[in-house]
């Protein structure tokens, strides 16, 4: 095939934002000339460079021209780099998701291989200078190059296709395991994507062997060019200690073991509920004995097929429309100009959650944070915990010594709430009891300035009731984090009837500065995430109490691909906490939220969770735990539990939308993705309920247009 065969395909994408291939000749003293290709879409850092058909065609023609120059001896090497902060962010998902015909998807995959083959087969050495983000097809450009350098500030390198519902379709699945070993390749292509789309830093890329050299950001290009000259002169020979020969019998055993481990991981993580991760592993398993051309043909077929799946289209909706777009422009947020400056933060409480909050505020806002509690011992223990967490970050290389010292210095503790007198924002993280929280706010309001904003981290209690007796109820806002605070990206910002726009605007600006995604939520019991999760858990628990065997009840939702089973989730959040929220929801909404007598019996007897590990690596409910409970005689099948739960969720979300808890179903989806780990490949909870028919069974209509 030739590039001319893809002109018709490129013509289908007239609105593509083209990433241009800008060529500059760079003299390398004593060597000759390196032709440096800079990939740049001409836009600022808010618009990442991506790869669509027109971009690929332009790059392909550029590489053809450079190959001709190289054959004439005009250039001795080719380098590829990107505009500031980016090498390339990968394929243009908007363009890819618009492909409606399988033959066009196949052509898109083949075009990428045609262009990347030109880079790989240049008659002179090629260098990828990874100056910033390099994902998917962006990292595959680097892998097709002869040598690679990476910037110490490059913050996101990876092959996230399994997360997106695709496969690394332009050579990555073939090249990466040979470069860094099959075990590391499974980590990059399977484990990282399915662990909330983790990526590699520049340093990690060097340690794994993805890159040959690491240079500081300040003079990255100059250092990379100098290094390239030393490689070309023979002064430097990159060592690739992780590289393997796929034909080696010992490597064959490692290769198969890595594939098997990857399959086990996928089964544990998403219960094999999405096709893409398994397809990545199929390609990896097969290509150990294939040529690169044979693997390329298989990659193209796989990519074309996956582009047409519901899982891919669901992921595009969840990732692009929700996480990348709606999360950055929260529905209902007031004008940011109304936000007040926050120069000092107060945290009421010094327990685990309070400590996590204090560390986040100090680390991200870089302002003084003061914690209070009822006695000095608790305060000291809270501050000590934070110092320990800072030390861990420093030990892992995620915080410099100077930054660690500055962060510790910003966090202080006190017994007297008078320490909040000059705070601009005070958040409580005390026991989840309404009377306790009301007392806290009454005490704090008597001390702070009239402009100080008060926030509650409650997970289920009424913000309206907390504000009822305040002199200035308009200053109170719900600011609900999810645990662990440093990891979970969602903030439910709760507006009570009297919460002012200035208070709300400040809360949203704080969320942005804390690098959290905020969703505006009406003050209703348990808000969004906990209300949905507790309805889900309540249905499964009720089926168990009715006599459904535990393994059937707990595993019935496996087709959803959730990150953990309901009983495991209950044990993780704590049975007393789950029961407390369930009781709050029962009080607010009645019998839709049943309070389990069996669960209360476990709590009363100090049982932490239903399951206990067995000697053979399995799990069981101990006899002493079973003896605490009583069961009905109406067992359900796993299919019945799944359908029952789907219908319950459709009912609850329909009611939440009728109540105006959020602006639309998209916000429910966003909350569940960011706050509960709802799988991207399901596209959010409401599209899933539409697809399985629950929305129409229960509500008589879909949440989204078909």
XYZ file of C-alpha atoms in Angstrom:
706
model
C 0.000 0.000 0.000
C 1.023 3.639 -0.404
C -0.049 6.885 1.216
C -2.114 7.745 -1.863
C -4.434 4.858 -0.990
C -5.617 6.743 2.100
C -6.540 10.096 0.526
C -10.238 9.206 0.449
C -10.171 8.308 4.150
C -8.552 11.638 5.055
C -11.233 13.444 3.085
C -13.868 12.140 5.500
C -12.297 14.187 8.296
C -12.451 17.750 7.004
C -12.838 19.185 10.527
C -9.737 17.449 11.950
C -7.370 19.674 13.906
C -4.219 18.780 12.008
C -0.948 18.275 13.830
C 1.649 19.525 11.386
C 5.113 18.071 10.825
C 7.519 21.017 10.909
C 11.047 20.212 9.733
C 14.221 22.008 10.796
C 17.788 21.020 9.895
C 20.042 20.918 12.957
C 23.818 20.724 12.445
C 25.614 18.142 14.605
C 29.322 19.100 14.604
C 31.501 16.289 13.335
C 28.451 14.243 12.347
C 26.424 16.125 9.769
C 22.782 17.136 9.827
C 19.833 15.906 11.878
C 16.409 16.721 10.413
C 14.241 17.584 13.414
C 10.491 17.064 12.966
C 8.366 19.003 15.471
C 4.745 17.857 15.779
C 2.641 20.952 16.408
C -1.015 21.809 15.869
C -0.339 25.533 16.260
C -2.515 25.804 19.384
C -1.612 26.408 23.025
C -1.100 23.782 25.717
C -4.847 23.486 26.329
C -5.204 21.762 22.939
C -3.049 18.624 22.863
C -1.590 17.367 19.619
C -3.433 14.303 18.309
C -3.266 11.935 15.354
C -6.024 11.872 12.771
C -5.912 10.719 9.132
C -4.810 14.093 7.758
C -2.108 14.400 10.434
C -0.811 10.935 9.617
C -0.764 11.638 5.884
C 1.246 14.823 6.388
C 3.698 13.018 8.659
C 3.956 10.195 6.135
C 4.776 12.539 3.257
C 7.329 14.301 5.465
C 9.020 10.994 6.284
C 9.063 10.012 2.603
C 10.834 13.276 1.822
C 13.333 12.734 4.638
C 14.020 9.175 3.450
C 14.865 10.560 0.018
C 17.170 13.185 1.518
C 18.831 10.523 3.673
C 19.469 8.293 0.659
C 21.233 11.243 -1.010
C 23.427 11.783 2.053
C 21.896 15.181 2.861
C 20.948 14.168 6.417
C 22.545 11.706 8.814
C 19.679 11.293 11.289
C 16.052 12.184 11.924
C 14.630 13.387 15.228
C 10.996 13.745 16.307
C 9.765 15.918 19.150
C 6.636 17.879 20.022
C 5.360 21.294 20.959
C 5.759 22.344 24.622
C 4.351 19.763 27.076
C 3.436 17.200 24.392
C 5.006 14.707 22.074
C 1.576 13.457 20.974
C -1.523 12.696 23.057
C -2.454 9.749 20.834
C -5.115 9.189 18.213
C -7.893 11.757 17.864
C -10.631 9.891 19.730
C -13.313 12.210 18.416
C -12.314 11.264 14.874
C -11.971 7.582 15.697
C -15.358 7.431 17.406
C -16.943 9.029 14.327
C -15.873 6.092 12.152
C -19.112 4.235 11.408
C -17.921 1.688 8.845
C -15.561 -1.182 9.697
C -13.630 -0.668 6.465
C -12.833 2.910 7.464
C -11.617 1.720 10.863
C -9.401 -0.835 9.156
C -8.043 1.853 6.829
C -7.280 4.124 9.806
C -5.317 1.328 11.467
C -3.468 0.483 8.251
C -2.612 4.144 7.626
C -0.921 4.356 11.014
C 1.184 1.286 10.263
C 2.091 2.625 6.814
C 3.332 5.908 8.284
C 5.087 4.369 11.263
C 6.754 1.872 8.945
C 8.311 4.788 7.065
C 9.823 6.002 10.330
C 11.054 2.560 11.338
C 12.637 1.895 7.924
C 14.439 5.212 7.430
C 17.934 4.651 5.972
C 19.430 6.664 8.846
C 19.005 6.368 12.644
C 15.938 8.014 14.138
C 15.564 9.631 17.554
C 12.405 10.366 19.510
C 12.860 13.248 21.944
C 9.909 12.733 24.315
C 9.544 16.261 25.652
C 6.129 15.764 27.273
C 2.968 13.697 27.282
C 3.176 10.656 24.974
C 0.164 8.365 24.997
C -1.032 5.607 22.694
C 0.000 6.396 19.146
C 2.245 9.136 20.530
C 4.319 6.654 22.499
C 4.240 4.255 19.545
C 5.972 6.910 17.414
C 8.773 6.852 19.965
C 8.855 3.040 20.031
C 9.257 2.928 16.241
C 12.319 5.202 16.500
C 15.826 3.777 16.863
C 16.596 5.679 20.087
C 14.589 7.594 22.694
C 15.245 10.338 25.225
C 12.680 11.579 27.727
C 12.246 14.766 29.719
C 12.264 14.551 33.509
C 9.073 16.636 33.444
C 7.207 14.356 31.006
C 4.247 13.518 33.181
C 2.239 10.946 31.264
C 3.639 8.182 29.099
C 1.697 5.032 28.384
C -0.402 2.796 26.176
C -3.903 3.346 27.614
C -5.820 1.591 24.846
C -7.162 -1.218 27.061
C -8.708 1.490 29.241
C -10.247 3.164 26.186
C -11.687 0.001 24.655
C -9.013 -0.434 21.952
C -5.608 -2.082 21.497
C -2.210 -0.476 20.863
C -2.757 -0.736 17.127
C 0.346 0.868 15.640
C 3.067 -1.494 16.760
C 3.220 -0.953 20.503
C 1.938 -4.391 21.435
C 4.754 -5.944 19.344
C 7.641 -3.595 20.133
C 7.163 -2.908 23.836
C 7.584 -6.464 25.216
C 10.764 -6.931 23.161
C 12.135 -3.643 24.488
C 11.252 -3.879 28.193
C 10.309 -7.527 28.709
C 6.850 -9.152 28.637
C 6.180 -8.643 32.356
C 6.791 -4.902 32.161
C 4.797 -4.713 28.932
C 1.773 -6.266 30.661
C 2.148 -3.690 33.415
C 2.159 -0.809 30.905
C -0.543 -2.170 28.561
C -2.902 -3.888 31.042
C -2.300 -3.154 34.709
C -1.700 0.581 34.467
C -4.680 1.278 32.154
C -7.069 -0.751 34.311
C -5.778 0.916 37.488
C -7.531 4.223 36.810
C -5.425 4.802 33.688
C -2.083 5.189 35.435
C 0.794 6.461 33.335
C 4.583 6.541 33.568
C 6.722 9.529 34.501
C 9.880 10.272 32.567
C 11.953 8.699 35.320
C 9.811 5.560 35.346
C 10.063 5.303 31.563
C 13.855 5.345 31.870
C 13.861 2.749 34.657
C 11.645 0.384 32.644
C 13.764 0.807 29.537
C 11.161 2.615 27.444
C 13.657 5.491 27.103
C 17.430 5.349 26.719
C 18.274 8.629 28.464
C 16.642 11.173 30.802
C 17.352 14.914 30.729
C 16.089 17.926 32.667
C 13.266 19.923 31.133
C 15.136 23.240 31.142
C 17.505 22.254 28.325
C 15.954 18.973 27.258
C 16.202 19.445 23.501
C 19.780 20.715 23.611
C 20.852 17.793 25.820
C 18.989 15.324 23.606
C 20.656 16.614 20.455
C 24.056 16.459 22.116
C 23.340 12.888 23.253
C 22.203 11.942 19.746
C 25.516 13.234 18.337
C 27.429 11.078 20.834
C 25.372 8.030 19.877
C 25.999 8.654 16.176
C 29.723 9.079 16.762
C 29.893 5.828 18.712
C 30.849 7.583 21.929
C 27.625 6.403 23.626
C 25.968 3.002 23.237
C 22.605 2.750 25.027
C 22.287 -0.257 27.339
C 18.956 -2.031 27.167
C 19.039 -4.406 30.088
C 15.316 -5.227 29.914
C 15.283 -6.075 26.185
C 14.541 -9.719 25.285
C 14.832 -12.073 22.325
C 11.333 -13.458 21.807
C 12.720 -16.617 20.177
C 14.690 -17.596 23.304
C 12.998 -20.648 24.961
C 13.443 -19.132 28.434
C 11.827 -15.920 27.236
C 8.968 -17.986 25.812
C 8.171 -19.269 29.302
C 8.332 -15.763 30.754
C 6.170 -14.470 27.905
C 3.411 -17.004 28.507
C 3.566 -16.479 32.264
C 3.193 -12.729 31.753
C 0.176 -13.247 29.472
C -1.420 -15.634 31.986
C -0.819 -13.161 34.810
C -2.384 -10.441 32.667
C -5.491 -12.537 32.056
C -5.845 -13.259 35.778
C -5.523 -9.545 36.511
C -8.236 -8.657 33.970
C -10.543 -11.276 35.440
C -10.041 -9.900 38.959
C -10.317 -6.287 37.904
C -13.272 -6.224 35.513
C -14.531 -9.816 35.466
C -13.694 -10.002 31.729
C -16.693 -7.721 31.120
C -14.982 -5.723 28.336
C -13.294 -7.165 25.218
C -10.307 -4.840 24.764
C -7.958 -6.034 27.555
C -8.358 -9.651 26.478
C -7.699 -8.701 22.859
C -4.471 -6.931 23.871
C -3.332 -10.112 25.579
C -4.365 -12.224 22.565
C -2.146 -10.077 20.334
C 0.713 -10.195 22.808
C 0.492 -13.970 23.139
C 0.416 -14.494 19.371
C 3.113 -12.054 18.309
C 5.918 -13.781 20.197
C 6.229 -16.098 17.188
C 5.087 -13.631 14.511
C 6.950 -11.189 12.318
C 6.227 -7.518 12.896
C 4.255 -7.439 9.644
C 2.108 -10.389 10.719
C 1.452 -8.747 14.070
C 0.583 -5.472 12.324
C -2.096 -7.193 10.256
C -3.611 -8.725 13.410
C -3.465 -5.367 15.214
C -5.336 -3.678 12.357
C -8.096 -6.294 12.361
C -8.453 -6.074 16.140
C -8.493 -2.282 16.130
C -11.082 -2.088 13.359
C -13.364 -4.527 15.193
C -13.075 -2.798 18.560
C -13.864 0.614 17.046
C -17.370 -0.687 16.335
C -18.098 -2.027 19.829
C -20.485 -0.503 22.311
C -17.748 -0.598 24.925
C -15.521 1.715 22.881
C -18.314 4.172 22.154
C -19.309 4.088 25.825
C -15.738 4.832 26.845
C -15.542 7.786 24.468
C -18.710 9.211 26.037
C -17.398 8.635 29.558
C -13.840 9.770 28.940
C -14.233 12.616 26.441
C -17.733 13.964 27.044
C -17.743 13.559 30.812
C -14.262 13.396 32.346
C -12.493 15.594 29.796
C -15.269 18.112 29.102
C -18.172 18.225 31.567
C -15.889 17.820 34.593
C -13.973 20.911 33.505
C -17.148 22.974 33.082
C -19.413 21.885 35.962
C -23.120 22.337 35.306
C -24.639 25.038 37.510
C -21.382 26.445 38.880
C -21.572 30.224 39.506
C -19.263 32.723 37.811
C -15.714 32.094 39.047
C -15.276 35.860 39.489
C -17.493 35.620 42.593
C -15.005 33.351 44.362
C -13.264 34.715 47.448
C -9.529 34.255 48.067
C -8.528 31.534 50.520
C -5.278 32.280 52.337
C -5.778 30.083 55.409
C -7.759 26.894 55.983
C -9.139 25.445 59.206
C -9.960 21.767 59.705
C -12.170 20.742 62.628
C -10.970 17.351 63.769
C -7.592 15.618 63.732
C -8.562 12.062 62.839
C -7.702 10.144 59.686
C -10.076 11.964 57.329
C -9.175 15.354 58.819
C -5.486 14.570 58.365
C -6.016 13.643 54.731
C -7.899 16.901 54.151
C -5.278 19.031 55.891
C -2.469 17.477 53.860
C -4.349 17.985 50.588
C -5.058 21.666 51.339
C -1.473 22.390 52.368
C 0.097 20.446 49.514
C -2.077 21.861 46.732
C -2.972 25.371 47.971
C 0.338 26.039 49.756
C -1.462 28.042 52.462
C -1.415 27.618 56.262
C -3.729 24.893 57.559
C -4.664 24.550 61.227
C -6.348 21.485 62.745
C -8.234 21.403 66.038
C -9.506 18.636 68.273
C -10.788 18.184 71.810
C -7.391 17.524 73.443
C -3.705 18.007 72.731
C -3.015 14.289 72.408
C -5.431 13.967 69.481
C -4.035 17.113 67.856
C -0.454 15.906 68.183
C -1.362 12.507 66.797
C -3.075 14.127 63.802
C -0.125 16.383 62.989
C 2.273 13.461 63.438
C 0.230 11.375 60.978
C 0.484 14.115 58.350
C 4.239 14.455 58.832
C 4.531 10.703 58.348
C 2.548 10.872 55.101
C 4.778 13.699 53.843
C 7.855 11.632 54.677
C 6.428 8.746 52.625
C 5.876 11.045 49.631
C 9.444 12.290 49.906
C 10.832 8.745 50.198
C 8.963 7.755 47.021
C 10.441 10.721 45.156
C 7.032 12.390 44.784
C 8.042 15.413 46.874
C 11.401 17.145 47.211
C 13.008 17.704 50.604
C 12.282 21.443 50.367
C 8.647 20.865 49.418
C 8.279 18.355 52.253
C 9.654 20.807 54.811
C 7.443 23.617 53.508
C 4.335 21.421 53.622
C 5.034 20.316 57.194
C 5.579 23.927 58.243
C 2.188 24.935 56.839
C 0.272 22.458 59.031
C -0.256 23.222 62.718
C -2.596 22.006 65.433
C -4.512 23.624 68.274
C -7.070 22.739 70.923
C -8.747 26.158 70.929
C -10.910 26.954 67.877
C -9.735 30.551 68.255
C -7.000 29.408 65.886
C -9.622 29.772 63.105
C -10.082 33.508 63.732
C -8.215 34.537 60.569
C -9.208 31.551 58.397
C -11.049 32.070 55.105
C -12.363 28.508 54.830
C -13.141 26.053 57.658
C -14.187 22.467 56.980
C -15.401 19.981 59.587
C -14.417 16.315 59.558
C -15.953 15.138 62.826
C -18.264 12.252 63.758
C -21.185 11.752 61.345
C -23.855 12.932 63.778
C -26.019 15.960 62.977
C -26.076 17.387 66.517
C -22.274 17.180 66.755
C -21.803 18.982 63.463
C -24.324 21.695 64.368
C -22.498 22.315 67.631
C -19.173 22.566 65.786
C -20.498 25.144 63.340
C -22.103 27.205 66.115
C -18.731 27.359 67.881
C -16.789 28.168 64.721
C -19.228 30.852 63.522
C -18.758 32.744 66.791
C -15.021 32.987 66.078
C -14.454 33.426 62.335
C -14.858 36.564 60.242
C -18.174 37.289 58.451
C -16.482 36.422 55.123
C -15.217 33.011 56.233
C -16.861 30.078 54.441
C -17.923 27.006 56.395
C -17.904 23.566 54.795
C -19.028 20.107 55.837
C -17.532 16.854 54.614
C -20.686 14.926 55.505
C -21.455 11.924 53.339
C -25.182 11.726 53.999
C -26.508 14.282 56.496
C -28.612 17.327 55.659
C -26.567 20.463 54.983
C -29.807 22.448 55.286
C -30.305 21.238 58.865
C -26.688 22.054 59.737
C -27.240 25.617 58.541
C -30.641 26.109 60.167
C -29.431 27.764 63.387
C -26.479 29.676 61.936
C -26.542 33.467 61.881
C -25.256 33.317 58.300
C -26.575 30.090 56.716
C -25.571 31.408 53.306
C -21.897 30.722 54.143
C -22.331 26.943 54.596
C -21.667 24.491 51.743
C -21.292 20.740 51.452
C -17.775 19.763 50.380
C -17.874 15.964 50.202
C -14.576 14.190 49.485
C -14.164 10.500 48.795
C -11.713 8.170 50.491
C -8.747 8.061 50.015
C -8.771 11.825 49.605
C -5.444 12.048 47.757
C -6.552 9.528 45.122
C -10.278 9.924 44.464
C -10.891 12.785 42.017
C -14.529 13.615 42.826
C -15.910 16.382 45.019
C -19.662 16.571 45.541
C -20.379 20.257 46.192
C -23.722 20.499 47.968
C -25.868 23.598 47.740
C -28.381 24.109 50.529
C -31.367 26.433 49.893
C -29.603 29.456 51.435
C -26.050 28.814 50.197
C -24.896 31.980 48.412
C -23.372 32.177 44.944
C -20.177 33.599 46.460
C -19.869 30.607 48.777
C -20.550 28.203 45.933
C -18.131 29.927 43.562
C -15.395 29.757 46.188
C -16.049 26.053 46.689
C -15.750 25.353 42.961
C -12.569 27.411 42.665
C -11.101 25.561 45.646
C -11.982 22.234 44.016
C -10.162 23.312 40.870
C -7.114 24.437 42.866
C -7.165 21.110 44.722
C -7.163 19.361 41.312
C -10.507 17.731 41.973
C -13.502 17.402 39.643
C -16.560 18.976 41.230
C -20.237 18.240 40.596
C -23.006 20.494 41.915
C -25.484 18.496 44.000
C -28.770 19.486 45.628
C -29.007 18.873 49.362
C -30.692 15.458 49.421
C -29.855 12.487 51.628
C -26.521 10.862 50.670
C -26.289 13.132 47.600
C -25.333 11.043 44.515
C -22.621 8.399 44.890
C -23.600 7.002 48.275
C -27.290 7.027 47.420
C -26.685 4.982 44.263
C -24.175 2.639 45.894
C -26.345 2.010 48.952
C -29.354 1.214 46.765
C -27.156 -1.261 44.867
C -25.705 -2.789 48.028
C -29.121 -2.853 49.675
C -30.645 -4.958 46.893
C -27.822 -7.508 47.033
C -27.950 -7.637 50.835
C -31.728 -8.080 50.748
C -31.393 -10.991 48.299
C -28.853 -12.575 50.667
C -31.113 -12.089 53.676
C -33.977 -13.694 51.723
C -31.964 -16.887 51.353
C -29.792 -16.410 48.257
C -26.410 -18.109 48.790
C -23.690 -15.582 49.578
C -21.477 -16.425 46.606
C -24.419 -16.041 44.196
C -25.625 -12.762 45.736
C -22.159 -11.215 45.989
C -21.066 -12.216 42.470
C -24.332 -11.537 40.653
C -23.152 -8.103 39.487
C -19.976 -9.443 37.842
C -21.314 -8.601 34.333
C -21.124 -4.936 35.350
C -17.345 -5.210 35.692
C -17.369 -3.270 38.967
C -14.039 -2.843 40.788
C -15.220 -4.924 43.755
C -18.212 -6.959 44.878
C -20.874 -5.418 47.153
C -19.834 -7.412 50.233
C -16.174 -6.516 49.669
C -17.125 -2.852 49.297
C -19.127 -2.986 52.521
C -16.168 -4.393 54.426
C -13.864 -1.741 52.925
C -15.999 1.266 53.892
C -16.828 -0.368 57.242
C -20.058 -2.157 58.079
C -21.084 0.426 60.722
C -20.570 3.281 58.253
C -22.555 1.499 55.537
C -25.362 0.734 57.977
C -25.428 4.317 59.258
C -25.835 5.719 55.748
C -28.444 3.072 54.947
C -30.404 4.114 58.039
C -30.227 7.760 56.939
C -31.528 6.809 53.512
C -34.280 4.643 55.006
C -35.373 7.568 57.166
C -35.418 9.854 54.110
C -36.868 7.540 51.450
C -38.544 4.634 53.217
C -38.477 0.976 52.282
C -36.537 1.417 49.034
C -33.552 1.370 51.399
C -33.957 -1.622 53.685
C -31.980 -1.803 56.914
C -30.599 -5.326 57.254
C -31.054 -7.006 60.648
C -28.326 -9.468 59.676
C -25.894 -6.627 58.998
C -26.716 -5.108 62.376
C -26.087 -8.464 64.048
C -22.618 -8.567 62.499
C -21.902 -5.019 63.685
C -23.143 -5.763 67.200
C -20.762 -8.724 67.402
C -17.729 -6.859 66.062
C -17.602 -8.652 62.702
C -15.663 -6.559 60.173
C -16.741 -8.321 57.003
C -18.682 -11.282 55.691
C -15.901 -13.135 53.906
C -12.817 -14.735 55.464
C -9.900 -16.176 53.455
C -9.424 -19.934 53.249
C -6.157 -21.876 53.219
C -6.492 -22.640 49.495
C -6.728 -18.955 48.556
C -10.507 -18.838 48.351
C -13.018 -17.305 50.724
C -15.867 -18.446 52.922
C -18.249 -17.205 55.578
C -17.092 -18.673 58.903
C -19.638 -20.799 60.736
C -19.554 -18.463 63.752
C -20.586 -15.575 61.457
C -23.363 -17.583 59.804
C -24.688 -18.450 63.233
C -25.292 -14.769 63.958
C -27.735 -14.392 61.064
C -31.170 -15.646 60.054
C -32.345 -16.144 56.479
C -35.563 -16.417 54.546
C -36.515 -19.209 52.153
C -36.804 -17.206 48.922
C -33.455 -17.595 47.165
C -32.774 -15.878 43.836
C -30.595 -16.829 40.891
C -27.677 -14.604 39.955
C -29.632 -13.417 36.890
C -32.571 -12.443 39.101
C -30.315 -10.518 41.496
C -28.679 -8.705 38.572
C -32.007 -7.715 37.006
C -33.425 -6.711 40.383
C -30.423 -4.461 41.026
C -30.529 -2.939 37.541
C -34.193 -2.057 37.969
C -33.617 -0.629 41.447
C -30.831 1.592 40.137
C -32.985 2.783 37.240
C -35.778 3.629 39.684
C -33.506 5.479 42.100
C -31.708 7.506 39.431
C -35.036 8.379 37.803
C -36.257 9.712 41.143
C -33.010 11.629 41.714
C -33.430 13.377 38.371
C -37.079 14.176 39.138
C -35.944 15.691 42.447
C -33.324 17.806 40.687
C -30.445 16.362 42.694
C -28.172 17.097 39.715
C -28.586 18.916 36.410
C -28.827 15.770 34.293
C -27.980 12.083 33.916
C -24.487 13.036 32.734
C -23.716 14.298 36.252
C -24.879 11.015 37.785
C -22.536 9.226 35.370
C -19.649 11.549 36.170
C -20.126 11.097 39.913
C -20.176 7.311 39.641
C -17.102 7.195 37.385
C -14.996 9.549 39.500
C -16.370 8.733 42.941
C -17.127 5.012 42.765
C -14.822 3.677 40.071
C -17.739 2.836 37.757
C -16.069 1.279 34.676
C -15.402 3.608 31.755
C -16.321 0.874 29.279
C -19.887 0.918 30.601
C -20.047 4.592 29.627
C -21.542 5.674 32.921
C -24.366 4.105 34.861
C -27.276 5.645 32.922
C -26.166 4.481 29.440
C -25.632 1.026 30.937
C -29.167 0.973 32.357
C -30.459 2.093 28.956
C -28.590 -0.716 27.177
C -29.851 -3.480 29.478
C -33.444 -2.223 29.245
C -33.835 -1.294 32.916
C -34.629 2.367 32.194
C -37.601 1.496 30.010
C -38.729 -1.428 32.212
C -38.962 0.827 35.260
C -39.373 4.403 34.022
C -40.933 3.832 30.603
C -38.189 5.818 28.914
C -34.442 5.908 28.395
C -32.099 8.311 30.162
C -30.426 9.098 26.810
C -31.563 9.120 23.201
C -30.954 5.803 21.468
